[in-house]
XYZ file of C-alpha atoms in Angstrom:
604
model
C -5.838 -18.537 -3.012
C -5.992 -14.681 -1.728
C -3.299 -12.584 -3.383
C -2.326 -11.611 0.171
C -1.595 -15.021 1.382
C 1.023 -15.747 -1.696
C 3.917 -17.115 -0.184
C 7.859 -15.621 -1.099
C 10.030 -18.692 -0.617
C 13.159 -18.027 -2.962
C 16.850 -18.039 -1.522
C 18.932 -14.371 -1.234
C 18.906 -13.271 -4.370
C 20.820 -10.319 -5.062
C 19.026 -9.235 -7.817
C 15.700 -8.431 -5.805
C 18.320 -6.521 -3.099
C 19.302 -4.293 -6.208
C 15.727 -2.904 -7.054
C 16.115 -1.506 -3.865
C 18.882 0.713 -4.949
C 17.340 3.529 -6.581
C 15.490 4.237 -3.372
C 18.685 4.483 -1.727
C 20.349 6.999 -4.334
C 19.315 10.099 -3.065
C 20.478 9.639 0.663
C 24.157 8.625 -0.475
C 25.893 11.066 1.894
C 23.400 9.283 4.925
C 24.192 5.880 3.823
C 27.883 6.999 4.270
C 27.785 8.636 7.583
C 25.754 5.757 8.879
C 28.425 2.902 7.568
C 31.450 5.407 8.608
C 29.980 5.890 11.947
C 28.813 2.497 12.656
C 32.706 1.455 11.632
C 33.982 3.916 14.245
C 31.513 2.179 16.965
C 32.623 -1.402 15.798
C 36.603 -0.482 16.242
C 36.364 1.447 19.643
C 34.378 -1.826 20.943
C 37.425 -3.734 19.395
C 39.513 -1.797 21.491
C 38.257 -1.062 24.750
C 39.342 -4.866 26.507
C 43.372 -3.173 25.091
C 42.435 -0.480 27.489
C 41.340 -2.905 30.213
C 44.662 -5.107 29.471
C 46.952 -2.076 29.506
C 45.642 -0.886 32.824
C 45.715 -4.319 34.677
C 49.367 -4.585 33.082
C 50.421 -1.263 33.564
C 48.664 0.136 36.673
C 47.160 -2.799 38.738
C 50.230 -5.319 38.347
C 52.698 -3.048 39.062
C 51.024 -1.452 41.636
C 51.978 2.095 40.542
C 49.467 4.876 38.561
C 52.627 6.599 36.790
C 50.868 7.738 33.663
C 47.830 7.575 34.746
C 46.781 10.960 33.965
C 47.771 10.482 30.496
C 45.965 7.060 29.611
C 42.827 8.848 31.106
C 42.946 11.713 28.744
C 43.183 9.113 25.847
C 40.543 6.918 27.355
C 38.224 9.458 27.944
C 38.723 10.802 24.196
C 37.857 7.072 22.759
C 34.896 6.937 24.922
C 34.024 10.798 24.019
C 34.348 9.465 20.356
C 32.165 6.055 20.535
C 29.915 8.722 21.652
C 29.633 10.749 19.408
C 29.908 7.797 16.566
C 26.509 6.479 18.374
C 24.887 9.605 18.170
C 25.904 10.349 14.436
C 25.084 6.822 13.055
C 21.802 6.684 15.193
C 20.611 9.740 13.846
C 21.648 8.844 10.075
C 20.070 5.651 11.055
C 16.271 6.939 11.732
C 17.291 9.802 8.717
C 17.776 7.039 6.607
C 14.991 5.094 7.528
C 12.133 7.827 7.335
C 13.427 8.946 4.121
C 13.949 5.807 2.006
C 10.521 4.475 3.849
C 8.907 8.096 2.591
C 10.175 7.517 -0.833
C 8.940 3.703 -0.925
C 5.578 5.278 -0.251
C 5.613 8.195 -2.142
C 6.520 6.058 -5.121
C 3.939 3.183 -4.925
C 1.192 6.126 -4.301
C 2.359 7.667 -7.078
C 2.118 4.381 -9.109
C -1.213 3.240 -8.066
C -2.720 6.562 -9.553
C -1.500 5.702 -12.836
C -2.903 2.578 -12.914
C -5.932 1.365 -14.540
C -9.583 1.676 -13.136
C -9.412 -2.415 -13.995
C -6.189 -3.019 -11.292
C -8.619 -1.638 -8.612
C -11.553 -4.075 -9.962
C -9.739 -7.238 -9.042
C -7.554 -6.349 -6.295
C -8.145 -5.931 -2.739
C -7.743 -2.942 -0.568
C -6.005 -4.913 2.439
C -3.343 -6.328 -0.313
C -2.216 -2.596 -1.629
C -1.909 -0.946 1.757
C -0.068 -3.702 3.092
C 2.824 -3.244 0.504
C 2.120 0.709 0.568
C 2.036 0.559 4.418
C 4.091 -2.726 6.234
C 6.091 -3.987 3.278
C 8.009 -0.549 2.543
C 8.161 0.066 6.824
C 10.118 -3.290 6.857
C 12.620 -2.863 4.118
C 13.456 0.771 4.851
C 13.985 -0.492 8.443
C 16.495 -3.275 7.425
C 18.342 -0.859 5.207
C 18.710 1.771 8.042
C 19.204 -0.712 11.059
C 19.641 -4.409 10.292
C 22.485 -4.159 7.584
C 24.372 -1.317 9.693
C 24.244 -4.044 12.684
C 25.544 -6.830 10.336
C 27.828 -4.523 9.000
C 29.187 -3.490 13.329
C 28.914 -7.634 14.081
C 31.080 -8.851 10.869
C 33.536 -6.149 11.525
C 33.531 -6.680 15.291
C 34.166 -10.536 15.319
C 36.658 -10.258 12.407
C 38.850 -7.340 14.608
C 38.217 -9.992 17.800
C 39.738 -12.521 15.980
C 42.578 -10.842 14.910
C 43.459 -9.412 18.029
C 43.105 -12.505 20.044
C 45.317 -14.318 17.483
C 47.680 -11.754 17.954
C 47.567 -11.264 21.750
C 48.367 -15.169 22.039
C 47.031 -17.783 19.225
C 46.786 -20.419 21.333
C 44.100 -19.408 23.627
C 42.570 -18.020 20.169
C 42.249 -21.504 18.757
C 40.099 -22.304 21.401
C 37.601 -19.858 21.077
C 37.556 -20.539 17.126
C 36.757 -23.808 17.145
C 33.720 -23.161 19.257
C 32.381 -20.629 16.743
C 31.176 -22.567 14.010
C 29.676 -24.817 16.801
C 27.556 -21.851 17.669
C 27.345 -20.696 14.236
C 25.226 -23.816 13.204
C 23.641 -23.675 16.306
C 22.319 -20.345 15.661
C 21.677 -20.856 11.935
C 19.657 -23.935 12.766
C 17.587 -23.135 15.414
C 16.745 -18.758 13.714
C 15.441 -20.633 10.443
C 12.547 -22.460 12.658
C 12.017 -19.911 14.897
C 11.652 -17.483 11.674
C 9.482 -19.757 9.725
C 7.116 -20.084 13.064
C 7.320 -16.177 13.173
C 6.331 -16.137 9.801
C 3.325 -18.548 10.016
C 2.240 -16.453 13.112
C 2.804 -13.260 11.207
C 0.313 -14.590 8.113
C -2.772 -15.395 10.939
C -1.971 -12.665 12.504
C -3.358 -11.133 9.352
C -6.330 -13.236 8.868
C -7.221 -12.250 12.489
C -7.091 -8.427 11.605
C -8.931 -9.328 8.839
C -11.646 -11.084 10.938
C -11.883 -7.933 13.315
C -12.464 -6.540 10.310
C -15.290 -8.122 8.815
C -16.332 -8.408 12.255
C -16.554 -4.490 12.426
C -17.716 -3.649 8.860
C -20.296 -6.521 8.880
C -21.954 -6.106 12.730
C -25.215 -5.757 11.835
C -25.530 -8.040 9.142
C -24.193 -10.638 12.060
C -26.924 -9.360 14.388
C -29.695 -9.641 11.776
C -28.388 -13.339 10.571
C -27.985 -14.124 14.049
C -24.382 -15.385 13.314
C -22.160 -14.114 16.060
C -21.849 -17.493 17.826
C -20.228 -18.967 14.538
C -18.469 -15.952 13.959
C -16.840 -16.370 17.661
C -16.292 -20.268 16.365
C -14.423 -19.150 13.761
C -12.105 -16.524 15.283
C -11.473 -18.824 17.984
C -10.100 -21.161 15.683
C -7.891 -18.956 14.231
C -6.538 -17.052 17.482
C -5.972 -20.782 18.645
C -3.904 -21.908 15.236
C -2.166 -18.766 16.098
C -1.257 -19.555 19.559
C 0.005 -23.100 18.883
C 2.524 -21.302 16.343
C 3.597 -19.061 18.759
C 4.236 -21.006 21.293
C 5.671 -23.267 19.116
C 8.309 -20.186 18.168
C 8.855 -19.104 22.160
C 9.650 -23.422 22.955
C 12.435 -23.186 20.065
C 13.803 -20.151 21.920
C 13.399 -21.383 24.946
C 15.793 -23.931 24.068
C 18.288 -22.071 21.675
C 18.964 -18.688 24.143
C 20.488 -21.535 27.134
C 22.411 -23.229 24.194
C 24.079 -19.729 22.958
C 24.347 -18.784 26.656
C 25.975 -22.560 27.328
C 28.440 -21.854 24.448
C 29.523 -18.752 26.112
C 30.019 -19.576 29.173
C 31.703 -22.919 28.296
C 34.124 -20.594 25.894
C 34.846 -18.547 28.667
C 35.276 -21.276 31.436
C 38.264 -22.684 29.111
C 39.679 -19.212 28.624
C 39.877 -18.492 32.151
C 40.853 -22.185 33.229
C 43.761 -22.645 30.077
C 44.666 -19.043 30.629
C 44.784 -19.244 34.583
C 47.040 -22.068 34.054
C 49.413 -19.960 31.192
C 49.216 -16.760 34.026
C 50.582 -18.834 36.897
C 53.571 -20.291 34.480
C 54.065 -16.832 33.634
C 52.717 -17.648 29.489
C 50.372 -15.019 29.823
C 50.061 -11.823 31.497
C 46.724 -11.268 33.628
C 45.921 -7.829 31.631
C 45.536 -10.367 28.707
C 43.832 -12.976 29.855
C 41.402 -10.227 30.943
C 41.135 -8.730 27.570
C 40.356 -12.103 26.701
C 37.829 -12.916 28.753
C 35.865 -9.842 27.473
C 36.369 -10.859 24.196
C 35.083 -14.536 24.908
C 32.157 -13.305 26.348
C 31.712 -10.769 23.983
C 32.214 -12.193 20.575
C 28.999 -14.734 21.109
C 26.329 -12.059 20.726
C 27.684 -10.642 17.292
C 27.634 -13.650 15.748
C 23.791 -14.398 17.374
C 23.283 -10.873 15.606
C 24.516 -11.989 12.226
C 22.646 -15.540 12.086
C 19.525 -12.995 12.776
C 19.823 -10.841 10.645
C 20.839 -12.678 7.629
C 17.593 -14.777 8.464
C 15.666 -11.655 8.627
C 17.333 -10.602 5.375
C 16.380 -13.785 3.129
C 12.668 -12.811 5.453
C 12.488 -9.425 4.069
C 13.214 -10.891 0.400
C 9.836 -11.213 0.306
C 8.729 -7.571 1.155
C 11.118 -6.790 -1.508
C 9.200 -9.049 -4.038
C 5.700 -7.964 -2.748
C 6.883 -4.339 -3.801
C 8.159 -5.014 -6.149
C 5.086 -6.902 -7.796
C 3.165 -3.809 -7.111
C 5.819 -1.515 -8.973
C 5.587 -3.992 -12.043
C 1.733 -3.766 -12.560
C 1.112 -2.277 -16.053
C -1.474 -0.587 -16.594
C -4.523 -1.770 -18.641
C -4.886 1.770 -20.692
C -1.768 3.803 -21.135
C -1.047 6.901 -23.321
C 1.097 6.044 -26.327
C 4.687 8.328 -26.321
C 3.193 10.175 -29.097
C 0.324 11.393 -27.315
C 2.517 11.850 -23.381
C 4.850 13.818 -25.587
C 2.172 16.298 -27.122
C -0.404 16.076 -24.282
C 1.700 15.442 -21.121
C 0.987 12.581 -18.738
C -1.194 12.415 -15.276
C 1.664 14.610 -12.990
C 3.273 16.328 -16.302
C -0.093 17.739 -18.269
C 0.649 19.865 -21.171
C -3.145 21.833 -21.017
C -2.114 24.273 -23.326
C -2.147 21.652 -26.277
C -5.405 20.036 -25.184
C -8.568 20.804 -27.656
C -11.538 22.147 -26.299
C -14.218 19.348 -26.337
C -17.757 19.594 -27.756
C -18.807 16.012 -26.593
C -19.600 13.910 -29.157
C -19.194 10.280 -28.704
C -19.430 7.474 -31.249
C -18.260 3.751 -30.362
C -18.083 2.289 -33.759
C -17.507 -1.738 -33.436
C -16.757 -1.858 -30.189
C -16.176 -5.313 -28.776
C -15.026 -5.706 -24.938
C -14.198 -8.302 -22.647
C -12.667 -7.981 -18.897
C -9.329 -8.421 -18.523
C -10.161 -11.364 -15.895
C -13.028 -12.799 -18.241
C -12.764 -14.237 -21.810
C -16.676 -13.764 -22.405
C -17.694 -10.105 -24.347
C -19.589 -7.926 -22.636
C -20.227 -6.067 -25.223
C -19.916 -7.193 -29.112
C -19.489 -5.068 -32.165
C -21.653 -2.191 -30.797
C -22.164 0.830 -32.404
C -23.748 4.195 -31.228
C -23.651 8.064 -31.974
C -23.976 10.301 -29.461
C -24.083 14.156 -30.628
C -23.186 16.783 -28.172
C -24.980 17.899 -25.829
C -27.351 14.296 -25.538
C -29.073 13.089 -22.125
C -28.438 9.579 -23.065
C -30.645 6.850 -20.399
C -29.383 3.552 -20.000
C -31.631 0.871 -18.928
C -31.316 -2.980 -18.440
C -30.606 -6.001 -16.268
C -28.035 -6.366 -14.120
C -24.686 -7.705 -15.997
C -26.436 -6.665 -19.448
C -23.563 -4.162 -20.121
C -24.710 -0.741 -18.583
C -22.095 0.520 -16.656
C -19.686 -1.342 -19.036
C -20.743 1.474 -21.759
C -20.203 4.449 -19.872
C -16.845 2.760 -18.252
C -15.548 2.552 -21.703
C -17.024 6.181 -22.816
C -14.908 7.464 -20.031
C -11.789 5.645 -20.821
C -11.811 3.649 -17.667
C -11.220 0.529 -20.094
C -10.904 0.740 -23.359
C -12.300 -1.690 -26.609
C -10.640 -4.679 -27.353
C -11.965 -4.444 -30.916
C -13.412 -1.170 -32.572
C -12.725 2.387 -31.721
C -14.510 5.173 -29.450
C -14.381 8.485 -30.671
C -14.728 11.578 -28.781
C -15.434 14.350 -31.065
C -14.756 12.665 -34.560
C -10.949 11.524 -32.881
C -10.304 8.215 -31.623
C -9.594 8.652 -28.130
C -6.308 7.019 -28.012
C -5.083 9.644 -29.755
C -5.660 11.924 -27.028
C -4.654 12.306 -23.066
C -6.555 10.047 -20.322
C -6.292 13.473 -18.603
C -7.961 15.527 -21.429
C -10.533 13.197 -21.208
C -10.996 12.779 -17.553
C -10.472 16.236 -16.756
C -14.172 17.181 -19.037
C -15.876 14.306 -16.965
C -18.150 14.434 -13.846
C -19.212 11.123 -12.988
C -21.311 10.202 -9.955
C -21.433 7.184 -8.500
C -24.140 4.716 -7.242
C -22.352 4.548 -3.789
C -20.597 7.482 -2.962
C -17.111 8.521 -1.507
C -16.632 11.625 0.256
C -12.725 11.911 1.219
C -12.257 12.718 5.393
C -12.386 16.907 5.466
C -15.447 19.280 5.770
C -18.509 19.285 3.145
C -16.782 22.608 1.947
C -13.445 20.839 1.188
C -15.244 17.593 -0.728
C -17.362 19.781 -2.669
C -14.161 21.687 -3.726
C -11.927 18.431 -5.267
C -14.554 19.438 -8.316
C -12.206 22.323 -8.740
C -9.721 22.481 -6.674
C -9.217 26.963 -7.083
C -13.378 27.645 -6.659
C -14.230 30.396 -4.227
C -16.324 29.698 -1.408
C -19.400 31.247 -2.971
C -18.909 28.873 -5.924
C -18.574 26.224 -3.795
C -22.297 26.953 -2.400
C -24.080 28.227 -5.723
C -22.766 24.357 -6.875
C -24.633 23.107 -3.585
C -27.401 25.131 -3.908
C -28.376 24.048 -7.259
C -28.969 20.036 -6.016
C -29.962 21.153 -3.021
C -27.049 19.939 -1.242
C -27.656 23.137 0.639
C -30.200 21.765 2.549
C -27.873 19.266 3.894
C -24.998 22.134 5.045
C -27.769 23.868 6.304
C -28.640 21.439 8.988
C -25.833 20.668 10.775
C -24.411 22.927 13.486
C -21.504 23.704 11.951
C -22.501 24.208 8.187
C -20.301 23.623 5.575
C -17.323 23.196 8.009
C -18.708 20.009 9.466
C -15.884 17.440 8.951
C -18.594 14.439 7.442
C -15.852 11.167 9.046
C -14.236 8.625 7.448
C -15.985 8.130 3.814
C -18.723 10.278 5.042
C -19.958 8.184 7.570
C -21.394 11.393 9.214
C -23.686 11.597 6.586
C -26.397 9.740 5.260
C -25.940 7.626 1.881
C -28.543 10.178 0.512
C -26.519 13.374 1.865
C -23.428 12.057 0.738
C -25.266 11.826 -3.035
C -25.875 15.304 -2.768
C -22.594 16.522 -1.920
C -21.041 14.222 -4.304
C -23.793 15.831 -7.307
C -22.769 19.094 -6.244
C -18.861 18.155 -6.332
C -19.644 16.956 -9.772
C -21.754 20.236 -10.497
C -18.579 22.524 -9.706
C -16.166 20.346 -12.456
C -18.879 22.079 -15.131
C -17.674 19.327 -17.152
C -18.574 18.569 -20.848
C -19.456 14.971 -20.272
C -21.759 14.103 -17.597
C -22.338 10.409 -15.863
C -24.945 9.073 -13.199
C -24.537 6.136 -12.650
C -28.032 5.127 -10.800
C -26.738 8.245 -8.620
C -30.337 8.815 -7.090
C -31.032 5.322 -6.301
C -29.840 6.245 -2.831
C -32.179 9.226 -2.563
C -36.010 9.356 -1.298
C -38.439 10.362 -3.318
C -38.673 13.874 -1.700
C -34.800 14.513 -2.183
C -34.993 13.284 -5.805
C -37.778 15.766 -6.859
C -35.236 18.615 -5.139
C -32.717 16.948 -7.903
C -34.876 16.593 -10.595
C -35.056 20.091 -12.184
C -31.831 21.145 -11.002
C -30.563 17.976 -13.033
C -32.638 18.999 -16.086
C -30.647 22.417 -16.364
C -27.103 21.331 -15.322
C -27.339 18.361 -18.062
C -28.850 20.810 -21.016
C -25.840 21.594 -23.250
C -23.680 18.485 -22.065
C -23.541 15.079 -23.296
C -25.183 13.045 -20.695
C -25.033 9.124 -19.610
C -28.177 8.055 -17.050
C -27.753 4.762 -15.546
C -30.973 4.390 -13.418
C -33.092 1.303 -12.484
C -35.955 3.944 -10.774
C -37.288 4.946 -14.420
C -38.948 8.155 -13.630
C -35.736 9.819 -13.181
C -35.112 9.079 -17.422
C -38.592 9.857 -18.847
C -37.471 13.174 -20.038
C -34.041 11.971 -21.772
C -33.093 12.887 -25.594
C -32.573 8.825 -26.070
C -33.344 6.102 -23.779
C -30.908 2.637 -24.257
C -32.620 -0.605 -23.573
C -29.157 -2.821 -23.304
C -29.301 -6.783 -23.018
C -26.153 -8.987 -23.658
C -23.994 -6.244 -24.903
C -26.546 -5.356 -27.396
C -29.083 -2.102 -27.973
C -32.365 -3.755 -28.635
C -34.664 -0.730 -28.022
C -33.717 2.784 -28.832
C -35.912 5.454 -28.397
C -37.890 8.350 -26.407
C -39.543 7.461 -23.003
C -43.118 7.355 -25.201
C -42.015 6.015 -28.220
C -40.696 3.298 -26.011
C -43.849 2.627 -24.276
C -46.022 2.394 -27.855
C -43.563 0.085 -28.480
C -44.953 -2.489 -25.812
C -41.535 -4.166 -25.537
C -38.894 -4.732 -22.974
C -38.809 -0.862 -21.915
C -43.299 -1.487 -21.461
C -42.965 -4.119 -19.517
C -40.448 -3.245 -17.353
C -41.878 0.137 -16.692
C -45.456 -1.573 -15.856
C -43.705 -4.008 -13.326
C -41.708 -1.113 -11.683
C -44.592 1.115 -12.045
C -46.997 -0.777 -10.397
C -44.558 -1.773 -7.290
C -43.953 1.970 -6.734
C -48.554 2.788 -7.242
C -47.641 5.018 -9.629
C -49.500 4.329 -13.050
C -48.073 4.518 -16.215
């Protein structure tokens, strides 16, 4: 099953509702203008059909306006007031619901950058931005607006009640015993027409996701010649998702003429029972007035309670999706010791971190992924001295990337230690660490901006002539160069502007500005012609002299001149060596340099 398509199907539970709190803390004083406000609104709409029946009473029945003047003055000052209550617990209504829906979002951004490199290995991007993005939209806009309208409805039909009963309990009685008629009604038919919501709400999802894939994958469809199953298959599910929503409009098709039924059969009694008490002068006509309004008003609160507690046990499940997100652990965390001394990812304490030579030893390192039981790797041991261009060469899945992944603290050993110069790493800062490593990718990710600004998240305070001496040494230059607007061209959405073999060159220059202490390429010119890589290739041989060094490559003549070349299979070194003593070896490294050798015409 997809992690998006889990299913929330607990009752209320008050417990989730209280996790909610602490988001609600700092706006206190907005929380309490909105419920003061919305209390105001709820009594003046208690009171307005008292106007109405005072007027009839007073004015209409005994055909005089003596005091007219005055009862304006107050009338107008109650309406003046509802007013202003509307426009106060409006605004502290959207106030509320920006900020607590800003603070949702700040705080699961904040925890999804102290989480583990492994959270983002087995989760999918379409399941965090939907609790970053929808989930924390929909609770902050119950907390702002659905609760303040249960809050107006529960206060509203309780002060109808009352004054009905006390305006003449007879007539009352009549309109009480149709409630709970209505109320079942109501409850009945918003649980179906929520659950059919819901289902249409989930393939509304998969449909997104289709355009999606549709999108992202257009030309693999055009080369496979797919797109007629494709259409098959979205068809299918825009069609499920029609049946449910039509399924949803037939329910309220039916339950909107029930509610309306109720109401007008309420009222039809009020005005027949109380037409009959008016003409045996029971009842005043002011009051059976007032109680008209109230029978025809009183329906559509309790329709908006029904809703919204439906909507509330609904949202329950936002709360839990959060929620889940908030409770991920991550897989490598400093100990207290070492947040106390060093500082933590937000909170870094620099001026107690060591300078760092760059030696690296993994000394009986075992590892296994936290999804997997099988080792990657198994009691491996290596030295690294500073200042090393270590190669790493092997199949794919032989434990490659695994190595430098747990060099750079991305994961850490589930048996052994890694030390990073003579000092288990544990005992230091992820930061510390981090913060001394450039790292380029295989595939790589420019952030939206200008070439200038990506190059700059390598150090954030660089000048722009830093900025282009780092370009200029991988020849990133060339690529700034040739575009109309230079380094200010704004390279799209993950640099889809660019080429893949541009956006390796800014991203190797990004890495250049760090001037970090640990260097990692991970198969980072795979992307690049052959032209573009010999641009690279000295430039690369004088940024990595002096810096400890990890080469993941499968094109081989990028690693011929490194200190130590790593021939990994099954977790295990099992040839060690220079680029020649390697080939007098006539091994694994020979042979797989004669196949690739011979593919590219290139000799040995």
């Amino acid at each position: 099953m997809r992690i998006e398509e889990q299913e929330y199907t607990k009752n209320f539970d008050i417990r989730i509702w209280k996790r909610v709190l602490p988001f609600l803390a700092p706006f206190k004083g907005c929380v309490a203008v909105m419920l003061i406000f919305n209390l105001i609104c709820s009594l003046v709409d208690i009171v307005m059909p008292l106007f109405q029946r005072y007027a009839i009473d007073h004015f209409i029945g005994q055909g005089s306006l003596a005091g007219i003047w005055k009862f304006g003055a107050v009338y107008a000052l109650v309406v003046l007031g509802q007013f202003l209550s509307v426009v106060c617990f409006t605004r502290a209504s959207a106030v509320l619901e920006m900020s607590v829906g800003k603070t949702m979002k700040r705080a699961c951004f904040v925890h999804l950058q102290e989480l583990s490199f492994s959270y983002y290995n087995v989760t999918p991007v379409g399941y965090i931005l939907s609790r970053v993005m929808s989930d924390t939209d929909r609770i902050a806009g119950m907390v702002a607006w659905n609760v303040s309208d249960m809050l107006w409805a529960f206060v509203y039909v309780l002060g109808v009640f009352v004054a009905m009963l006390l305006l003449n309990w007879k007539l009352a009685l009549i309109i009480i015993l149709i409630v709970p008629a209505l109320a079942i009604l109501t409850w009945y038919f918003q649980n179906k027409i929520l659950r059919w919501n819901r289902h249409v709400r989930k393939i509304n999802s998969r449909i997104t996701s289709g355009y999606n894939e549709g999108i992202m994958g257009a030309q693999t469809s055009k080369t496979l010649v797919i797109e007629e199953k494709n259409l098959r298959e979205f068809q299918d599910i825009t069609t499920e998702m029609r049946t449910a929503a039509v399924k949803a409009a037939r329910l309220s098709a039916v339950y909107v003429p029930l509610v309306l039924f109720c109401g007008s059969l309420a009222t039809a009694i009020v005005l027949g029972r109380g037409g009959q008490m008016v003409q045996e002068n029971l009842l005043a006509i002011g009051t059976l007035s007032a109680f008209t309004s109230y029978a025809v008003g009183i329906f559509e609160p309790i329709q908006q309670l029904a809703r919204n507690l439906a909507e509330l046990i609904s949202i329950q499940a936002n709360i839990e999706r959060v929620n889940t997100l908030l409770d991920q652990e991550p897989m490598v965390v400093d100990s207290p010791e070492v947040v106390e001394r060093y500082g933590d990812t937000f909170h870094p304490k620099k001026e107690n971190w060591e300078p760092i030579r760059g030696d690296i030893e993994f000394r009986d390192v075992s590892f296994h992924y936290p999804d997997g039981k099988e080792e990657v790797l198994s009691h491996f041991n290596l030295k690294v001295p500073a200042g090393t261009t270590v190669a790493i060469v092997g199949e794919t899945g032989a434990g490659k990337s695994t190595l430098v992944n747990l060099a750079c603290r991305f994961f850490e050993p589930t048996g052994g230690e890694i030390l990073i110069d003579g000092v288990d790493y544990r005992k230091r800062s992820q930061l510390w660490l981090h913060s001394n490593i450039g790292y380029v990718l295989q595939n790589p990710h420019l952030f939206s901006g200008t070439i200038e600004e990506n190059i700059r998240y390598g150090r954030l305070d660089a000048t722009p002539e830093e900025i282009r001496q780092a370009a200029k040494a991988v020849s990133a230059d060339l690529v700034a160069e040739k575009l109309e607007k230079g380094y200010q061209t704004d390279v799209g959405e993950g640099g889809n502007r660019l080429s893949t073999g541009e956006k390796q060159l800014v991203s190797f220059a990004r890495a250049i500005l760090a001037d970090p202490r640990i260097f990692v390429l991970d198969e980072a010119t795979s992307s690049i012609d052959t032209q573009t890589e010999q641009l690279i290739q000295k430039a690369t041989e004088t940024l990595l002299r002096g810096r400890t060094s990890f080469i993941i490559a499968h094109r081989l003549s990028t690693i011929r001149h490194a200190d130590v070349i790593l021939v990994v299979r099954d977790g295990k070194i099992i040839e060690q060596g220079t680029h020649q003593q390697l080939l007098s070896k006539k091994g694994y490294y020979y042979r797989l340099c004669r196949q690739q050798f011979q593919e590219e015409n290139t000799g040995l």
